[in-house]
XYZ file of C-alpha atoms in Angstrom:
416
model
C 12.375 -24.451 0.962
C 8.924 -22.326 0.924
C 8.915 -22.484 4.832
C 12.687 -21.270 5.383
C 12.262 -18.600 3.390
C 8.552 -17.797 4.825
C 10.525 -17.744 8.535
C 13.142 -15.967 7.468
C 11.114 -13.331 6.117
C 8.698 -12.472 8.685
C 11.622 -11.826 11.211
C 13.013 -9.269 8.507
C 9.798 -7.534 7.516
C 8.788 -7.117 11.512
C 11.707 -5.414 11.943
C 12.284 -3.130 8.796
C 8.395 -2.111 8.697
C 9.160 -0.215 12.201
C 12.323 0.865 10.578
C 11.153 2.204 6.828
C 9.786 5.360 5.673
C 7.796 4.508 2.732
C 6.873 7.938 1.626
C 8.554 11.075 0.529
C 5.681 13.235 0.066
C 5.036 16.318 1.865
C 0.970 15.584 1.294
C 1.559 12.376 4.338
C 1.975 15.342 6.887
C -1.762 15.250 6.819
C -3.832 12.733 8.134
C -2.501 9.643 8.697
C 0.207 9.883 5.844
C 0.125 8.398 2.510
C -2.006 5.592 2.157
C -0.607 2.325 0.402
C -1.965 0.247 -1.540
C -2.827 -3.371 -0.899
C -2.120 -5.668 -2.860
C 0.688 -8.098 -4.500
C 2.179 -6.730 -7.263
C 1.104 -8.670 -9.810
C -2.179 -6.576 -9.257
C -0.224 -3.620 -8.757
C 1.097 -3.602 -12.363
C -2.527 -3.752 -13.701
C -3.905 -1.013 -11.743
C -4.976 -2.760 -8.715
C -7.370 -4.255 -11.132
C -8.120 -7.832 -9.164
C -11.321 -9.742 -10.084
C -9.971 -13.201 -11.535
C -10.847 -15.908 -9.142
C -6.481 -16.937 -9.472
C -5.093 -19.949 -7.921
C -1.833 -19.436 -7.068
C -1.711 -15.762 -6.446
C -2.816 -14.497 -3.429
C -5.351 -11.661 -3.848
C -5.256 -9.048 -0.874
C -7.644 -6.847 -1.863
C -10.696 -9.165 -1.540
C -10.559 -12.030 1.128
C -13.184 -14.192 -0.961
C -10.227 -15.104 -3.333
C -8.390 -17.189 -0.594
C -10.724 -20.043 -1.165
C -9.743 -20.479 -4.737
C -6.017 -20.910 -3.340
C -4.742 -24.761 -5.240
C -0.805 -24.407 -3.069
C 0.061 -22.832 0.548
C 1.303 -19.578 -0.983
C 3.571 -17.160 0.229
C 4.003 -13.318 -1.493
C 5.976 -10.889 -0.809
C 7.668 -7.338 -2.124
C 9.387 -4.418 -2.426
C 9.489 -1.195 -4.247
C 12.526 1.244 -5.021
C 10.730 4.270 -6.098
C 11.861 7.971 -6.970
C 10.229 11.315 -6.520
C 10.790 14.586 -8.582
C 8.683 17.346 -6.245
C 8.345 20.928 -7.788
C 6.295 24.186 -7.282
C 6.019 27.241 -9.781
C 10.177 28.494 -8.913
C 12.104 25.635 -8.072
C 12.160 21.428 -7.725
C 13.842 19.058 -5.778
C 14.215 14.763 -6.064
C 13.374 12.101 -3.268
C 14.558 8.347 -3.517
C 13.148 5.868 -1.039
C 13.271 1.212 -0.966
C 9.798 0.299 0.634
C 9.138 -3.025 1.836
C 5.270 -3.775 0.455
C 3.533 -6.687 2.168
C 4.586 -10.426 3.408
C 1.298 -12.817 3.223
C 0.480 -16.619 3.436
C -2.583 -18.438 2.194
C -3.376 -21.838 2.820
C -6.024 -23.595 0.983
C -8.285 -26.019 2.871
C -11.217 -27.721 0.952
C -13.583 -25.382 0.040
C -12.074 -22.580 2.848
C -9.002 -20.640 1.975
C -7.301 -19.096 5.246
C -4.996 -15.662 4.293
C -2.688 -14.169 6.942
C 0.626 -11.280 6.674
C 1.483 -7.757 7.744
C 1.163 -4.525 5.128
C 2.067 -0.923 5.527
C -1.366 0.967 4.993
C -0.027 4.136 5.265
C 3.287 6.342 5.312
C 4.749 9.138 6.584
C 8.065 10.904 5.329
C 8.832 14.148 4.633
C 11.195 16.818 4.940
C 10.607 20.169 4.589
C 12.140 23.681 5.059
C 10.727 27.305 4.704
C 14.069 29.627 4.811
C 14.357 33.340 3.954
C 18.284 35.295 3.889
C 16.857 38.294 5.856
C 18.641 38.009 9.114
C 15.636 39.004 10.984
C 13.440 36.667 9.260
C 11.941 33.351 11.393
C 12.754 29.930 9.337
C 11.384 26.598 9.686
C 12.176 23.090 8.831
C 9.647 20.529 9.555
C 10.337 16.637 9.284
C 8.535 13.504 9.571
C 8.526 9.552 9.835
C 6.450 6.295 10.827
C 3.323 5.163 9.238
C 0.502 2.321 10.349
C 0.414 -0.908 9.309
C -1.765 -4.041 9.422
C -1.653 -7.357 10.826
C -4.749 -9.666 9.183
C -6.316 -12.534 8.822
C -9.195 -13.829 6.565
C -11.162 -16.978 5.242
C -13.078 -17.292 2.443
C -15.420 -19.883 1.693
C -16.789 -21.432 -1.827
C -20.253 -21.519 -1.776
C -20.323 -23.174 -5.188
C -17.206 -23.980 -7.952
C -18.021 -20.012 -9.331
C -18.733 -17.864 -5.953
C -17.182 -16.808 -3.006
C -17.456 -15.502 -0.355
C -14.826 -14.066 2.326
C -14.181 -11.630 5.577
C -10.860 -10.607 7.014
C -10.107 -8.551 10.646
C -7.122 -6.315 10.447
C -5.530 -5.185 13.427
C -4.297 -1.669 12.610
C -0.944 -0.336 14.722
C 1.626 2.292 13.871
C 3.277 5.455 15.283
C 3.893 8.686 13.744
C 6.425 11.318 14.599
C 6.723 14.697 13.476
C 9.425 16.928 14.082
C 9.377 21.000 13.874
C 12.320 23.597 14.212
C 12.180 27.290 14.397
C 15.222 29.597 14.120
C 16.333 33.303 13.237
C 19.513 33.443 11.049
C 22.352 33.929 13.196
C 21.152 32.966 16.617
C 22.322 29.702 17.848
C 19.348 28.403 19.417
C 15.612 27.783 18.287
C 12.741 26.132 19.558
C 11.496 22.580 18.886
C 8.582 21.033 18.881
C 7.768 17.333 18.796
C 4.911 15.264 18.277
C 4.258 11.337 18.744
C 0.797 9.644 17.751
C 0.758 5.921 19.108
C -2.215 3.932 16.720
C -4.075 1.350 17.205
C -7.187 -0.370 16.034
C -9.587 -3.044 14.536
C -11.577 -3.266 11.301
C -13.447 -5.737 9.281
C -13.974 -6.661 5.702
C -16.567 -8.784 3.477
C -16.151 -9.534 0.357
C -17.786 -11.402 -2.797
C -16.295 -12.963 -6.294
C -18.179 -14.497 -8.898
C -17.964 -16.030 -12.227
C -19.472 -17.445 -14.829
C -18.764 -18.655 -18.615
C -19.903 -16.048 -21.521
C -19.343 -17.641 -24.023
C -17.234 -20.690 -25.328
C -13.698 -20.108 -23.137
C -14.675 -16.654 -22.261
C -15.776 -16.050 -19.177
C -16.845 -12.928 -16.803
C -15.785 -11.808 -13.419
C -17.041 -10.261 -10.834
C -15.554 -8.810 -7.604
C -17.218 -7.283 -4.070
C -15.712 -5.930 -1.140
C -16.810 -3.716 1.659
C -14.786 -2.394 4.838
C -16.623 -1.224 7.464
C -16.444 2.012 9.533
C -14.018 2.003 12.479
C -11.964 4.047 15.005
C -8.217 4.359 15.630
C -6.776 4.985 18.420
C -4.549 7.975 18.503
C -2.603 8.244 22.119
C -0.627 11.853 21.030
C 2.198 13.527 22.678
C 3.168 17.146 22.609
C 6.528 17.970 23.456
C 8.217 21.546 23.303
C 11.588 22.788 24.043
C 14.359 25.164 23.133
C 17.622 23.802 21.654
C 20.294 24.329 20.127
C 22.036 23.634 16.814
C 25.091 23.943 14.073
C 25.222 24.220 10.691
C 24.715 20.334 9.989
C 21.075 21.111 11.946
C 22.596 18.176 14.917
C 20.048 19.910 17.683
C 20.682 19.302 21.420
C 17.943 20.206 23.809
C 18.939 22.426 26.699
C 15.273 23.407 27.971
C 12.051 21.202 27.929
C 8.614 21.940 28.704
C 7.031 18.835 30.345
C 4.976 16.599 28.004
C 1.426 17.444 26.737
C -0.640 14.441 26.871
C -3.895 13.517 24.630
C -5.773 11.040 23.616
C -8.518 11.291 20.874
C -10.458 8.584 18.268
C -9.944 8.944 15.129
C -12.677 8.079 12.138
C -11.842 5.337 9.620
C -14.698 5.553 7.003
C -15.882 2.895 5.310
C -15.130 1.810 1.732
C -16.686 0.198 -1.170
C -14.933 -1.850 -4.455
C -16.841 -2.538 -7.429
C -15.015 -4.988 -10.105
C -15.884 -6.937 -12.957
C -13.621 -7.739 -16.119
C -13.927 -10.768 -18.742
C -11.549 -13.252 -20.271
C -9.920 -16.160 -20.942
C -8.293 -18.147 -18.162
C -4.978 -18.644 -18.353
C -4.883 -16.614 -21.542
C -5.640 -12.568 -21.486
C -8.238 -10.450 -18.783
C -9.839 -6.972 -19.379
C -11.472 -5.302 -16.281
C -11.643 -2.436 -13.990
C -12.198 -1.713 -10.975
C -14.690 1.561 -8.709
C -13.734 2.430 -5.064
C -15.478 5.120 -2.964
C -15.082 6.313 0.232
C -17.683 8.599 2.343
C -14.508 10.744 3.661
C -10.394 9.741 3.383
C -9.098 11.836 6.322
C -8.244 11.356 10.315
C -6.988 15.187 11.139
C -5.149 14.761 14.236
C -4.803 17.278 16.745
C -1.455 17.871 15.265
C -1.963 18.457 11.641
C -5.201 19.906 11.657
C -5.138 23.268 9.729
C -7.821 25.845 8.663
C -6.577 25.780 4.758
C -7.046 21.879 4.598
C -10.134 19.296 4.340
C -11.208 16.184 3.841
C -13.952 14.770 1.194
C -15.206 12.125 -0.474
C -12.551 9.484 -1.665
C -12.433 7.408 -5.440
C -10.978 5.870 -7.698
C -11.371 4.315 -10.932
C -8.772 1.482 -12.665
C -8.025 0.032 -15.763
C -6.282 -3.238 -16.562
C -5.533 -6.655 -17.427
C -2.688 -9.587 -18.677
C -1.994 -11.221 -21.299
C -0.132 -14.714 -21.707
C 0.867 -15.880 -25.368
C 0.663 -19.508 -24.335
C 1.090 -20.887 -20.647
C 1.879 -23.957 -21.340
C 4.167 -23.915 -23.499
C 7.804 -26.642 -23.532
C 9.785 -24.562 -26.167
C 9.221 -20.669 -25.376
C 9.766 -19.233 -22.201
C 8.668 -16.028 -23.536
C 5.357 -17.233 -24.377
C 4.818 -18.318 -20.527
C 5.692 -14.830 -19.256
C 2.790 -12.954 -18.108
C 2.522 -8.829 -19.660
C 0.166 -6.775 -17.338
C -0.652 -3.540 -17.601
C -3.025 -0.493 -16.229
C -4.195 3.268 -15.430
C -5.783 4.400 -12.785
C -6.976 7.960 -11.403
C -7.495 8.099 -8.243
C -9.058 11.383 -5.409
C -7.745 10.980 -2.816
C -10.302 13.364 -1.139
C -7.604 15.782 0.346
C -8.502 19.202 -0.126
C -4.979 22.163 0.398
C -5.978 25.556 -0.414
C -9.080 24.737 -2.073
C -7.469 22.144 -4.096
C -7.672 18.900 -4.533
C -4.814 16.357 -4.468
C -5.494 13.632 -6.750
C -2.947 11.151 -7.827
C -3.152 9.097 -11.856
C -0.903 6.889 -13.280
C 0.237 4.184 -15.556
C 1.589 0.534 -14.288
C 3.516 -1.976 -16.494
C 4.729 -5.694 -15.316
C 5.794 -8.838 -16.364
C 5.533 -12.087 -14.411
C 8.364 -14.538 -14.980
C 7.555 -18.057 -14.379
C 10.385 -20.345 -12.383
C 10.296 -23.504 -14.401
C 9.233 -26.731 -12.733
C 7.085 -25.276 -9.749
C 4.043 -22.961 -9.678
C 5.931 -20.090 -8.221
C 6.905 -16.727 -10.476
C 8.750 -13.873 -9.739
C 6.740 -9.983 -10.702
C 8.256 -7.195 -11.639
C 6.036 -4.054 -12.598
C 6.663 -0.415 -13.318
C 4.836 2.736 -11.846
C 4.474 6.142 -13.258
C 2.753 9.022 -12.621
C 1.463 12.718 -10.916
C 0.023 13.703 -7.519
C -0.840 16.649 -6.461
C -0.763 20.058 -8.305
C 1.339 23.760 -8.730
C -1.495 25.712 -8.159
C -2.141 27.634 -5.166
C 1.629 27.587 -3.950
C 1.341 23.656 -3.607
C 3.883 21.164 -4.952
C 3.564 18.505 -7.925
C 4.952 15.153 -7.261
C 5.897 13.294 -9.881
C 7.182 9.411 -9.475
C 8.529 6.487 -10.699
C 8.350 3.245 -9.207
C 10.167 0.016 -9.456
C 8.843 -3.337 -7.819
C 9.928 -6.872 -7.419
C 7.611 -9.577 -5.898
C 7.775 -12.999 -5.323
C 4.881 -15.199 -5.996
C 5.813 -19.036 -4.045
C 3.783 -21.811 -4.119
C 4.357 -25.530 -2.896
C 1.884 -28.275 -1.429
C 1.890 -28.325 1.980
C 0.707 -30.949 4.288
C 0.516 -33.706 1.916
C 1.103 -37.151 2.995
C 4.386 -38.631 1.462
C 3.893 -42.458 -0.237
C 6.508 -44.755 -0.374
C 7.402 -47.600 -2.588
């Protein structure tokens, strides 16, 4: 059943991670959009907190943690998600369904092999900048795409408490942003459209560890380390006057031919720090420190003189709780309760400010009886950005469902 649905669903998510636009901020104009983040959602709903060495949830955040894999898993997930935006005179609400990740580990001895495709960042936005004076120029801007990852990893235990892991992510995407410039009552304005085609490799390391405290507690311990790497940005300028009705339907009667660039961008490398204690199987407490050197890749596009780029971190808080996981006559005491904060800067820097995001995540994981698999659902809410210095306040809710699926795999059948 695992392997239908694992078929099925990577010939859906290829095709509707082209498709989606997972953001609807105006802040994934810059750079190279929103970044995501990666991980299942189990994780998600604590924070992104992730140190437990788990067995039959697959841990994307650290590639050591495949080797601890008991089943061939298979996650994936989703988020509906809504946006209120707002500045000092007015506000205005965004609503968007995001497909999350699809990953598959397979456990082999003491290696664990982990494989999928995740969004790592987003792009969508749409903007306008409109005045009644008839004389006066107006502007709507628009935007879509995103890049996304391909990986693979192994981890390895060294002994029954460590690990150790690396992954190589092949990074591809395309971003599109769309400009239009008009006077009130003329019937034709000028366009202007740009195209960044991505692509790239990077590496990651990582480390977990554990060891018992005291009695059935024990503590954890988590590593990883991404290193420095370029993208390739192939960008395409193209300009032209067109016209357009009241719906804003815009046909092009004039083009200027194409403007063609090519330029590397900088991914920085990024450090995770984790540790938490607890009892398996019963409750975790931990948290987690990330830090990044620099969190932006200005393109020749959205590179402006009011906006920078500094140093990127974050700082979680979370954990679970399970009343009893084994138990025959409450199916609420086998339900997993998860929950988190987290502040995070992002190191974007608009008019002197920065743009940092915090927020609070809730979940529940709901066992399916007889099997190993579970179903997640978590809840996300919280602030990014800021109303000073004529920028806009998002604040969001978000909804996710993920599917946790675990069988055997390649065991030999016995008869009798």
């Amino acid at each position: 059943m695992i392997k239908k649905i694992l078929i099925s669903s990577c010939l859906f998510f290829s095709v509707a991670t082209f498709a989606q636009e997972g953001s609807a901020s105006p802040y994934s104009f810059y750079g190279i959009g929103q970044i995501r983040f990666r991980g299942a959602h189990e994780y998600r709903s604590m924070a992104g907190v992730a140190v437990e060495q788990d067995s039959i949830h697959i841990n994307l955040q650290n590639p050591a943690s495949y080797a601890n894999l008991k089943y061939t898993s298979v996650a994936l997930g989703g988020t509906y998600g809504t946006t209120t935006l707002k500045n000092d005179s007015q506000s205005a609400n965004a609503k968007r369904t995001t497909i999350d990740y699809l990953a598959v580990g397979l456990p082999m001895g003491k290696f664990g092999l982990g494989f999928g495709l995740i969004p790592y960042s987003s792009v969508g936005f749409k903007i306008q900048s409109t005045s009644e004076d008839a004389a006066a120029t107006n502007r709507r801007f628009d935007g879509k795409g995103g890049l996304n990852k391909a990986f693979l990893g192994l981890g390895y235990k060294v002994t029954p408490k460590f690990n150790i892991g690396a992954d190589v992510s092949y990074n591809f995407g395309k971003i599109e942003t769309n400009s239009f410039e008009y006077i009130n009552d003329v019937s034709i304005g000028s366009r202007e459209l740009n195209t960044a085609d991505l692509s790239g490799v990077n590496f990651s390391l990582g480390m977990m560890f554990e060891t018992k405290l005291y009695k059935k507690i024990n503590a954890y311990s988590s590593l990883t380390y991404t290193l420095q790497s370029n993208l390739k940005s192939n960008n395409s300028r193209n300009i032209a006057t067109a016209l357009y009705n009241s719906d804003f339907n815009i046909a092009v009667v004039d083009v200027l031919a194409d403007i063609n660039s090519s330029k590397d961008l900088s991914m920085p490398s990024k450090i995770a720090l984790g540790g938490g204690i607890g009892e398996a199987r019963k409750w975790l407490l931990g948290g987690t420190i990330e830090y990044g050197k620099n969190s932006g890749q200005a393109n020749e596009y959205n590179n402006s003189a009011n906006v920078g780029y500094g140093k990127y971190g974050s700082v979680s808080l979370g954990g679970y709780y399970i009343p009893k996981y084994n138990s025959f006559t409450s199916y609420a005491k086998r339900i997993v309760y998860r929950g988190g904060l987290r502040y995070e800067k992002t190191g974007l820097v608009i008019n002197s400010e920065s743009i940092n995001d915090m927020g609070l995540t809730l979940g529940v994981g709901l066992p399916l009886n007889g099997t190993f698999s579970n179903v997640n659902i978590g809840f996300e809410m919280g602030k990014r950005g800021t109303t000073k210095a004529n920028l806009i306040q998002e604040n969001y809710a978000n909804v996710s469902l993920g599917f946790s699926l675990n069988e055997k795999w390649f065991e030999r059948r016995k008869f009798y």
